[in-house]
Coordinates of C-alpha atoms and ligand atoms in Angstrom, one line a residue:
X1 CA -208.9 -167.4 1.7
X2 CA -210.1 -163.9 2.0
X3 CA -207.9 -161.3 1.2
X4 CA -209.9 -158.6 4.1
X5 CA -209.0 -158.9 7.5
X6 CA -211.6 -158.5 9.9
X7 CA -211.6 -156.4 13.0
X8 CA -215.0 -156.3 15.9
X9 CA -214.4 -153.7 18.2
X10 CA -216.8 -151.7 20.0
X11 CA -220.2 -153.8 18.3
X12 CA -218.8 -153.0 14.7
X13 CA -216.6 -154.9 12.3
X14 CA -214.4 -153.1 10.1
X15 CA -212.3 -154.9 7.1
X16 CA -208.6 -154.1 6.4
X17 CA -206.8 -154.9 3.2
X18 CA -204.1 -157.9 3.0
X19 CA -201.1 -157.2 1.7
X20 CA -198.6 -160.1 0.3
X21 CA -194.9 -159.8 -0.1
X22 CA -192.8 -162.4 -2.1
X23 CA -191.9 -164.1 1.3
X24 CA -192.8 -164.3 3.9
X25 CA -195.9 -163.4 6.1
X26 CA -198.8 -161.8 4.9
X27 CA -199.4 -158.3 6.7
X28 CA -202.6 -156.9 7.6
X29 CA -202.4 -153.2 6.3
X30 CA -204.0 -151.1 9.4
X31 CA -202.8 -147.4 8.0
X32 CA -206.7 -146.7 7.9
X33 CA -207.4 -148.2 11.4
X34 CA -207.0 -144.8 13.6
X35 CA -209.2 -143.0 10.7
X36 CA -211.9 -146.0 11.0
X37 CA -211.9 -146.9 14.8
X38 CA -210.3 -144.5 16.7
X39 CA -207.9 -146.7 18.5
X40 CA -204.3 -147.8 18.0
X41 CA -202.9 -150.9 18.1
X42 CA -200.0 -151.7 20.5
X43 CA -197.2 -153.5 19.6
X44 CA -194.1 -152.5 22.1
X45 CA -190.6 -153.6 20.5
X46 CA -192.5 -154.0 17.3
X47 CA -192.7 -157.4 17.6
X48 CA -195.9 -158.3 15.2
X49 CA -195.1 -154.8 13.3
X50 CA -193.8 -154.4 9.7
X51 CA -192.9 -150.9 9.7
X52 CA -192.0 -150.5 5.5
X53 CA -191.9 -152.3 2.3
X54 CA -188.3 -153.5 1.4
X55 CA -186.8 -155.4 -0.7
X56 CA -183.3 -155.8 -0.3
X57 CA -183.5 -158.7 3.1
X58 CA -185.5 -161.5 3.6
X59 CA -185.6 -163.6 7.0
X60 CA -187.2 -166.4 7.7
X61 CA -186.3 -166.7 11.3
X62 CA -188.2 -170.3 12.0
X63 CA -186.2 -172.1 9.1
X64 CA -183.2 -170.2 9.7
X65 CA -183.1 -168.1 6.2
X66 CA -181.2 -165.2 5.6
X67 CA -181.5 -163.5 1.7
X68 CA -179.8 -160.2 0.5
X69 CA -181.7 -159.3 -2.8
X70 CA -182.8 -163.5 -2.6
X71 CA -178.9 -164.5 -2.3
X72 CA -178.4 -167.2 0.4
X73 CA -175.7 -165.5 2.9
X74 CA -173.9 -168.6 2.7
X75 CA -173.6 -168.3 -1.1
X76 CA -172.9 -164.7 -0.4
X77 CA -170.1 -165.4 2.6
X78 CA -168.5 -168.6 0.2
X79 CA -168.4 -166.8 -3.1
X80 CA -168.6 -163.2 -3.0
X81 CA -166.9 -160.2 -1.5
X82 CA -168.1 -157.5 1.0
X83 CA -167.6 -154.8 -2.2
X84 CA -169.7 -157.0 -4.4
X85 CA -172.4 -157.1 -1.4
X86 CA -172.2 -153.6 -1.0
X87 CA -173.1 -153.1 -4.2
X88 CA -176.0 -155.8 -4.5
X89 CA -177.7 -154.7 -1.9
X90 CA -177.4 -150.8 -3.0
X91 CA -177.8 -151.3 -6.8
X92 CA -180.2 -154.4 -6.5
X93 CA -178.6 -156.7 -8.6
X94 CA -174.8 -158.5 -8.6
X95 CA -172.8 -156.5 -10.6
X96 CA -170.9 -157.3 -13.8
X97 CA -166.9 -157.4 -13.9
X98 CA -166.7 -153.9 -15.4
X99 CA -169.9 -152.7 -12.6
X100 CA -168.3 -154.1 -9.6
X101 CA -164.4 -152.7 -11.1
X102 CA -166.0 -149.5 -11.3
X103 CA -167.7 -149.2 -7.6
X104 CA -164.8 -150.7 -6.1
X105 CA -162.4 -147.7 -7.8
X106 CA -165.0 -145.4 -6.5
X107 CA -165.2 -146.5 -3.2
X108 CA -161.2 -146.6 -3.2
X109 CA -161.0 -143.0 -4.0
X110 CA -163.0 -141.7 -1.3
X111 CA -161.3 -143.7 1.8
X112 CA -159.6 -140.7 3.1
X113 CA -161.1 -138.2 5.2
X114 CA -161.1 -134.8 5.6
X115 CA -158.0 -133.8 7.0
X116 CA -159.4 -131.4 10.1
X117 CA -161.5 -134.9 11.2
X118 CA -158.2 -136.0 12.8
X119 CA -158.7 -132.7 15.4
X120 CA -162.1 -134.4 16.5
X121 CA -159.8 -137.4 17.6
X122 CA -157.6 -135.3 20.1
X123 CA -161.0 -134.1 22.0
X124 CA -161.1 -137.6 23.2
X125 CA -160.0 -139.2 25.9
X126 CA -157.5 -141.8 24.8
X127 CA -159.2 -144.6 26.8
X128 CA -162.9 -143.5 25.1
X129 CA -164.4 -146.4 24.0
X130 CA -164.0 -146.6 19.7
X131 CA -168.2 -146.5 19.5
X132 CA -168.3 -143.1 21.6
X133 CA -165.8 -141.5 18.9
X134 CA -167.8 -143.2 16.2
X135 CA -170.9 -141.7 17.0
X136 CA -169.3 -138.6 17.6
X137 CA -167.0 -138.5 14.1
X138 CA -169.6 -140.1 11.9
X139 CA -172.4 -137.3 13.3
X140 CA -169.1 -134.4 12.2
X141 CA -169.7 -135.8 8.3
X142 CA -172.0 -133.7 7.7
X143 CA -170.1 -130.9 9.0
X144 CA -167.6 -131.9 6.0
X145 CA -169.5 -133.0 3.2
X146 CA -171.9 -130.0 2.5
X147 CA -172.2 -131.3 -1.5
X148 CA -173.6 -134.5 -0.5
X149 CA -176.2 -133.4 2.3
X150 CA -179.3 -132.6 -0.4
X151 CA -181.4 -135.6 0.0
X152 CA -183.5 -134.8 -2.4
X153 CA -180.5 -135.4 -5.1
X154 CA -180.5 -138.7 -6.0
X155 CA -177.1 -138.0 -7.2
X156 CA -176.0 -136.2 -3.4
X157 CA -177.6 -139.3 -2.2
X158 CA -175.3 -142.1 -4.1
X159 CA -172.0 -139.7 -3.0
X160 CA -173.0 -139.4 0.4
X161 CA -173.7 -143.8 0.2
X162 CA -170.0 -144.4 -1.4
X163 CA -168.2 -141.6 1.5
X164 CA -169.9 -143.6 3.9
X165 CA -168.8 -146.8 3.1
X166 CA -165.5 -145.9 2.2
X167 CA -164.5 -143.8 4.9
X168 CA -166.1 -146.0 7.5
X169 CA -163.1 -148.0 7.8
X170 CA -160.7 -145.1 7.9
X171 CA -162.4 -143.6 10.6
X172 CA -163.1 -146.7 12.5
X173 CA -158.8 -147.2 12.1
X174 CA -158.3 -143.8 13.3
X175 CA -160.6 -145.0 16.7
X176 CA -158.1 -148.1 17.2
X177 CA -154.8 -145.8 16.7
X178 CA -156.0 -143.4 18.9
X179 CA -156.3 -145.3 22.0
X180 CA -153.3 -147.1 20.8
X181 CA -151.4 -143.9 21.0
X182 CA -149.9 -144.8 17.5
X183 CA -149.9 -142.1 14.1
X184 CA -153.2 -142.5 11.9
X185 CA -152.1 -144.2 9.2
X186 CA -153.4 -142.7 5.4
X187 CA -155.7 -145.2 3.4
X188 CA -153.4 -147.0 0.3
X189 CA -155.1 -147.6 -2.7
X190 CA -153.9 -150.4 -4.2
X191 CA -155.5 -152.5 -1.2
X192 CA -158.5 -153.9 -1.2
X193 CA -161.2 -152.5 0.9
X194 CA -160.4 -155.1 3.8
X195 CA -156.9 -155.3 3.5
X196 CA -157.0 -151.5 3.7
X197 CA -158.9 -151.7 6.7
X198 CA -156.5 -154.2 8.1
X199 CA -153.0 -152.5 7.0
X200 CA -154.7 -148.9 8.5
X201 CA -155.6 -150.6 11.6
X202 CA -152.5 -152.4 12.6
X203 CA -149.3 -151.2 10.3
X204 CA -147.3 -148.7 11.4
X205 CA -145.5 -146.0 9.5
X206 CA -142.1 -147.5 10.2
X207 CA -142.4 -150.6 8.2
X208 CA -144.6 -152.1 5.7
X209 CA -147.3 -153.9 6.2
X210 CA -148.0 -157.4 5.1
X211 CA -151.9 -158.5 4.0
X212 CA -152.4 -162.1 5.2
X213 CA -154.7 -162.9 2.6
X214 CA -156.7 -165.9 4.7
X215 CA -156.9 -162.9 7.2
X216 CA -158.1 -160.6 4.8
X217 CA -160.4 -163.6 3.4
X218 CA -162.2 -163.9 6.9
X219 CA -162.4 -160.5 7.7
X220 CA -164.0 -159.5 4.5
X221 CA -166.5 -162.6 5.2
X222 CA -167.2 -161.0 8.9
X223 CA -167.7 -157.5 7.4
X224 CA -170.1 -159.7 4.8
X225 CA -172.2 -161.9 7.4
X226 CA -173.1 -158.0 8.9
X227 CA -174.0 -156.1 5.7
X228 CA -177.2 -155.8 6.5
X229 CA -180.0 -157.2 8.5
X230 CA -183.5 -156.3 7.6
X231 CA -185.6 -154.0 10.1
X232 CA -183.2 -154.2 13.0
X233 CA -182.9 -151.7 15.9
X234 CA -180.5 -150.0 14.5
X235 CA -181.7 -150.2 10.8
X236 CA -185.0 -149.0 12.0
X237 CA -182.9 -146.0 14.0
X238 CA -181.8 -144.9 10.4
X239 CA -184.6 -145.0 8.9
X240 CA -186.6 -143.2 11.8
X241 CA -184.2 -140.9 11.8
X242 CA -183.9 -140.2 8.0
X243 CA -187.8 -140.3 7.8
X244 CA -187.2 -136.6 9.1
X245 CA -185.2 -135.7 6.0
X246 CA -182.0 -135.8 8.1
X247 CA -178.9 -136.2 6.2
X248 CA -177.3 -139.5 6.4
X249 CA -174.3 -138.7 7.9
X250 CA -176.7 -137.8 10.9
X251 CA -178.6 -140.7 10.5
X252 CA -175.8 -143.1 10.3
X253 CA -174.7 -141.6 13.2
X254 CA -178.1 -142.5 15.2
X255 CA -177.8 -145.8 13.7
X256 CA -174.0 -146.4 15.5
X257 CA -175.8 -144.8 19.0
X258 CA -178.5 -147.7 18.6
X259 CA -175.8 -150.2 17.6
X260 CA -173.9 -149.7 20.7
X261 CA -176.4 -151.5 23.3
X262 CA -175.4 -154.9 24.6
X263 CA -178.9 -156.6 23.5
X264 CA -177.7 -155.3 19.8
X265 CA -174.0 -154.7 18.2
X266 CA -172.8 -155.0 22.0
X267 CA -173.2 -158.6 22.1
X268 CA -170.2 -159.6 20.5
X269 CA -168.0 -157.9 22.9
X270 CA -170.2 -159.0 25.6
X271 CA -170.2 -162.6 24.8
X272 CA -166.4 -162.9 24.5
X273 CA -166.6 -160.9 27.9
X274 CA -168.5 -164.0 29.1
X275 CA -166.3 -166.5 27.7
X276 CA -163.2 -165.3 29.5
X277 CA -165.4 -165.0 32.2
X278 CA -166.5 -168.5 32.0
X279 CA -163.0 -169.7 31.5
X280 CA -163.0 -172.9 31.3
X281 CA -165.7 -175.9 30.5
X282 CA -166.4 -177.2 34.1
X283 CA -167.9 -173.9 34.7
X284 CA -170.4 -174.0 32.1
X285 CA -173.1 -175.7 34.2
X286 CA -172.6 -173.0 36.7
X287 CA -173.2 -170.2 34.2
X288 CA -176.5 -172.2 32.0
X289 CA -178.0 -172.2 35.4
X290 CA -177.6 -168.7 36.5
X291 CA -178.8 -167.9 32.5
X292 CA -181.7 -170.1 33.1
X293 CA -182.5 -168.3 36.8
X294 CA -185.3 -165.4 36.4
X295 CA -184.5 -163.8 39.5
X296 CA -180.6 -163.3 37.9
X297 CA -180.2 -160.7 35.3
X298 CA -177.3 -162.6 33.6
X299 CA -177.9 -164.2 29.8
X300 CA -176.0 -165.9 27.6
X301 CA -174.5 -163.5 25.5
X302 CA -174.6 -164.5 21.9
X303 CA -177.8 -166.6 22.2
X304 CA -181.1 -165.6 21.5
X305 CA -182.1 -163.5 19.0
X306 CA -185.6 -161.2 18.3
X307 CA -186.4 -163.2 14.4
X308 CA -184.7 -166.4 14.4
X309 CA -186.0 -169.5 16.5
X310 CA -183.2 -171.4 14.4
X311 CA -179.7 -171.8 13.8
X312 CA -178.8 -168.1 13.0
X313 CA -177.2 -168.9 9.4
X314 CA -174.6 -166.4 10.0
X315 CA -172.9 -168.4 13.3
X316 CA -172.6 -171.5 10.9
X317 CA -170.6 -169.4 8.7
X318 CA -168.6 -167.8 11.6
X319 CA -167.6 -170.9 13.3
X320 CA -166.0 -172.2 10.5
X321 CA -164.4 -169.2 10.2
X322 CA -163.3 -169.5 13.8
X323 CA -161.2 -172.6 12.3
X324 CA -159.5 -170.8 8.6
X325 CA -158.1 -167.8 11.0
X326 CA -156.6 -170.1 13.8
X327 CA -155.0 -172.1 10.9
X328 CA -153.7 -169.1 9.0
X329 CA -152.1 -167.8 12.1
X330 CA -151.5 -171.0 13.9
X331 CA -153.0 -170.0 17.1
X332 CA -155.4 -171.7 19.7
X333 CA -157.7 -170.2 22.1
X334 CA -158.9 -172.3 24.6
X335 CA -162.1 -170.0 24.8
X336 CA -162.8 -171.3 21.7
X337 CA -163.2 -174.8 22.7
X338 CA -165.3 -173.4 26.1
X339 CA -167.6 -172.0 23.4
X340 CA -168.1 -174.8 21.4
X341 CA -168.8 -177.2 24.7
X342 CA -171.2 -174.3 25.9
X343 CA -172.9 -174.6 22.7
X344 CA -173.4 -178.0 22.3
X345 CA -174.9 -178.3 26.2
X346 CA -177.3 -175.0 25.7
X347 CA -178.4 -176.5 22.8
X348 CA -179.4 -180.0 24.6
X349 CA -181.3 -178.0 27.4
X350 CA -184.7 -178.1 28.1
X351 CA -185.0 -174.3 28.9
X352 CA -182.9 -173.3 25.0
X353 CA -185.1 -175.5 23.0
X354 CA -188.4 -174.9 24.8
X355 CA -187.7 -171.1 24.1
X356 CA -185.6 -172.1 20.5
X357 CA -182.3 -169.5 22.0
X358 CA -179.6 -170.6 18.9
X359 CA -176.0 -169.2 19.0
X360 CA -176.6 -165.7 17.2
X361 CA -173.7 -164.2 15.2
X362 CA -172.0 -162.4 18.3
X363 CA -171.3 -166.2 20.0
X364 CA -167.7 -166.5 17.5
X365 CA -167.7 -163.4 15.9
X366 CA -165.4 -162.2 18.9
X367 CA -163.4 -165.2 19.1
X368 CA -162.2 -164.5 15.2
X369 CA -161.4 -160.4 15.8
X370 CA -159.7 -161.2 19.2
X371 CA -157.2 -164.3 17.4
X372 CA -157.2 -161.3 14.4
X373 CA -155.6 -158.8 17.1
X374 CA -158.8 -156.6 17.8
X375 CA -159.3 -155.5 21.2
X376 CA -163.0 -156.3 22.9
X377 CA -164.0 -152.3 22.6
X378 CA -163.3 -152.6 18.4
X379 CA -166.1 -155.6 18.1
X380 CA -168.8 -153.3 17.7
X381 CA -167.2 -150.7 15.4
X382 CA -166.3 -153.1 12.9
X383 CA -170.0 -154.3 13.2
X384 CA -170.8 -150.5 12.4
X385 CA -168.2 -150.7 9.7
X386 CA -170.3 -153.6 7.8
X387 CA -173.8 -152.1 8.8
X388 CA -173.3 -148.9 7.4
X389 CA -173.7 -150.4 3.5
X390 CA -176.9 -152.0 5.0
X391 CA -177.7 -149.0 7.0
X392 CA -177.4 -146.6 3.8
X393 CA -179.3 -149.2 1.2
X394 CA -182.2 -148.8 3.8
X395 CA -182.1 -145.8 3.5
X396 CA -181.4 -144.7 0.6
X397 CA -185.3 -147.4 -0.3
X398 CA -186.6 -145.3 2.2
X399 CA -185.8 -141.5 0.9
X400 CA -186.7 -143.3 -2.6
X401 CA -190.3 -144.6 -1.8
X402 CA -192.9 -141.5 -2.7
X403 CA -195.3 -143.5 -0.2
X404 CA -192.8 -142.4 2.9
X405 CA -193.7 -140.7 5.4
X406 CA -191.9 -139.2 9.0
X407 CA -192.0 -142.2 11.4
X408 CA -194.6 -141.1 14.3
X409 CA -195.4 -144.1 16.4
X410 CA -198.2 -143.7 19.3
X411 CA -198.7 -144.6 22.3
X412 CA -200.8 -146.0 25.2
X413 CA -200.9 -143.0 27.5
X414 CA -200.8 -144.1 31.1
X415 CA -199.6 -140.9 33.3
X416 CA -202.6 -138.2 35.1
X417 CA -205.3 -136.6 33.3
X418 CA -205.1 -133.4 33.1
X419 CA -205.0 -131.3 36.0
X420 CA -204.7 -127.5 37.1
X421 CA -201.0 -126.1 37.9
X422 CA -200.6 -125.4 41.5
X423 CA -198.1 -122.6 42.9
X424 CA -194.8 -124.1 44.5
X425 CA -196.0 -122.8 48.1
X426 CA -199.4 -124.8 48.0
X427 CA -197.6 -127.8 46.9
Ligands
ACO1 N1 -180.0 -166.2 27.8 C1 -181.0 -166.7 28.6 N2 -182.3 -166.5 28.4 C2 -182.7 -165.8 27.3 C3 -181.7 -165.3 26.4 C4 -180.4 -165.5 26.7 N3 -179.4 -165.1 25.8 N4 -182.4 -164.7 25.4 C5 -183.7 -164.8 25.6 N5 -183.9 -165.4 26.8 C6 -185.2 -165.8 27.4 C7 -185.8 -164.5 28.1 O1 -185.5 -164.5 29.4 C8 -187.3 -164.8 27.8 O2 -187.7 -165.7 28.8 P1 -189.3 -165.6 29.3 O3 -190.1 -165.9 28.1 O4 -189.3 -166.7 30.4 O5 -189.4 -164.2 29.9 C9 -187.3 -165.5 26.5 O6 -186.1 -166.1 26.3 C10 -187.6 -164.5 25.3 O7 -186.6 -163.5 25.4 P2 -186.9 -162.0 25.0 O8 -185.8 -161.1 25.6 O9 -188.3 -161.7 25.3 O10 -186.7 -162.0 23.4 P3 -186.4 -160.8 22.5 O11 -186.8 -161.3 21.1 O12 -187.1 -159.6 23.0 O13 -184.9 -160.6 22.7 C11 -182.5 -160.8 22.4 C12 -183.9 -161.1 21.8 C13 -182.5 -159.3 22.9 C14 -181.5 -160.9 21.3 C15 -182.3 -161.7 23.5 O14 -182.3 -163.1 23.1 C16 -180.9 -161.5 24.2 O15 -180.8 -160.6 25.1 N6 -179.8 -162.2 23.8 C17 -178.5 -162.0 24.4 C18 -177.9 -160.7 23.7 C19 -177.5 -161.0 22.3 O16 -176.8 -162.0 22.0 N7 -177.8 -160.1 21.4 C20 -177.4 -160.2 20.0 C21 -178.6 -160.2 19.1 S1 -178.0 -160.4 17.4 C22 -177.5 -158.9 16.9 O17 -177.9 -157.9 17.4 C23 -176.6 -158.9 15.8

């Protein structure tokens, strides 16, 4: 097989390099191709565009493969923890007892925030949705963390990863008891990184708050199955923005902004949205068709997805989840049972097969949080709260790589050629 790809345009043929990975498709390396041709490629939404090298996550969206640093996420979701994740995909290997000990007592000590941060919370309107104060308190790091802001320290670069993660929770609890109207409650360490999250999110400082381990268990799994994602938008957002040196409280920020659209993070709030909406089974027919309908915008929420035209391996994981957390707290949801019937008939349609539309991880992701006690709006932060260790491992490859460069895409220009100014009165 030749390792040149070859390319005739405009009566001459120019070769580009191959380039092979350790999965996955090979990739045609064009960076010469403007230089050579003169001409661009275009590839809107990226869709047949590797835009780095990376090696922390590997899909392989026909066969339904998800790998963090080669680790099956369903090895990762049944025997690990988000903290040993966290640092997998940051330190490239699992760590050791004493390794993981260490990160997680590091982690620990930097959960609290600045204590001014809290003043940022009382510009908001109580009712602001939890992802508008994210982007907006996330973005204010950097106003905070001065010492960590020099990317060109690899050292300022590992502090700035560890506030990030850790404080992600706090201020992600601080979004919930605002709008709750109830005190921000301090971080405690001798919790685990979940459990924190939980106790912060729905104790209260009148009484103490009890960890439900098989709570904890899930939630830690959820936080897991959204570590990290390969080149997603929001990913790519990070490292886009970062490619400008940006500091990563700034780019973490961008990447919470991208996270926020309903074709992305959104999805998990709008799919439960459309559950409820749905109500109850003898509906579903009603609502496949209208997906299925070109001329009506609606879509099945928590189907679909950009890189896998299979099972996405993180559902599996989730719906049996679904099951541990309604046992632990003894509840039922009857929305659970409209999503499992939706699922089975979208799966035996001709329209879902012919264009391979799987339940994503947003279709029970919501179901758990809601039986958990989260409100719709908090979906999406806690999906922020997991991304940011992916979020910061992409980046912090990226600032590493000497081959990186500012992200500059092109474009196919398409507006009028140029043309003289004419004075407002001879318009
Ligand atoms: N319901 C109905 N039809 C769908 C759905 C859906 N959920 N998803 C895709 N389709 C159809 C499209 O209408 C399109 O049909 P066409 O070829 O006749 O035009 C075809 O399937 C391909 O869809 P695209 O939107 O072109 O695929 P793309 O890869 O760009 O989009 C996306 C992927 C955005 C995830 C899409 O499937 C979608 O909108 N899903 C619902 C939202 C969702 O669940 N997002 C979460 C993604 S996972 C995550 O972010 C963690």
């Amino acid at each position: 097989m030749s390792d040149q790809a070859k390319l005739e345009t405009g009566g001459k043929t120019y070769e580009f390099p191959k380039l092979s990975g350790t999965c996955g498709p090979d990739v045609v390396d064009i960076r010469k191709l403007y230089a050579q041709t003169g001409q661009f490629t275009y590839d809107p939404g990226f869709t047949s565009t590797a835009s780095c090298e990376s090696g922390l996550t590997f899909i392989d969206g026909e066969e339904g493969v998800l790998l963090h640093r080669g680790y099956p996420i369903g090895q990762l979701a049944e025997h690990s923890s988000f903290m040993e994740v966290a640092y997998l995909l940051l330190n490239k290997e699992l760590p050791d007892q004493s390794e993981l000990d260490e990160f997680i007592y590091t982690i620990t000590r930097h959960t609290m925030v600045h204590d001014q941060l809290r003043q940022f919370y009382q510009g908001f309107r109580r009712d602001a949705h939890p992802m508008a104060i994210m982007c907006g308190v996330v973005g204010a790091l950097s106003a905070f963390y001065h010492d960590s802001t020099d990317i060109s320290d690899p050292e300022q670069r590992k502090i700035a990863s560890h506030r990030l993660i850790a404080k992600m929770p706090t201020i992600a609890a601080m979004a919930y008891k605002y709008a709750v109207g109830q005190p921000f409650l301090q971080p405690q360490n001798d919790l685990s990184y979940t459990g924190n999250f939980l106790r912060m999110t729905f104790g209260v400082p009148a009484e103490e708050y009890e960890v439900i381990p098989a709570v904890e268990k899930a939630m830690d799994r959820i936080f897991i199955l959204h570590a990290d994602h390969e080149q997603n938008a929001s990913t790519s957002t990070v490292r886009l923005a970062g490619s400008s040196g940006a500091n990563p409280f700034a780019c973490t920020a961008a990447g919470i902004a991208c996270l926020w659209g309903p074709a992305h993070g959104g999805a998990n709030e709008a799919a439960l949205n459309m559950l409820h909406e749905i109500g109850t089974p003898d509906k579903i027919p009603h609502y496949i068709e209208r997906a299925k309908d070109k001329n009506d915008p609606f879509r099945l929420m928590g189907f679909g997805h950009r890189v896998y035209k299979n099972y996405d391996p993180r559902a599996t994981v989730m719906q049996k989840t679904v099951r541990e957390v309604f046992d632990a707290l003894d509840v039922k949801d009857p929305v659970f049972e409209t999503a499992l019937q939706l699922e089975e008939i979208a799966l035996n349609d001709d329209y879902f097969k012919e264009k391979k539309l799987f339940p994503n991880v947003d279709f029970y992701s919501g179901i758990i949080l809601s039986a958990i006690g989260f409100p719709t709006t908090m979906f999406t932060a806690l999906f922020a709260l997991a991304r940011t260790v992916g979020w910061v491992a992409q980046w912090n490859e990226m600032i590493s790589d000497p081959g990186q460069k500012i992200g500059r895409p092109r474009q196919l220009y398409t507006g009028p050629t140029q043309r003289d100014y004419v004075s407002i009165d001879k318009r």
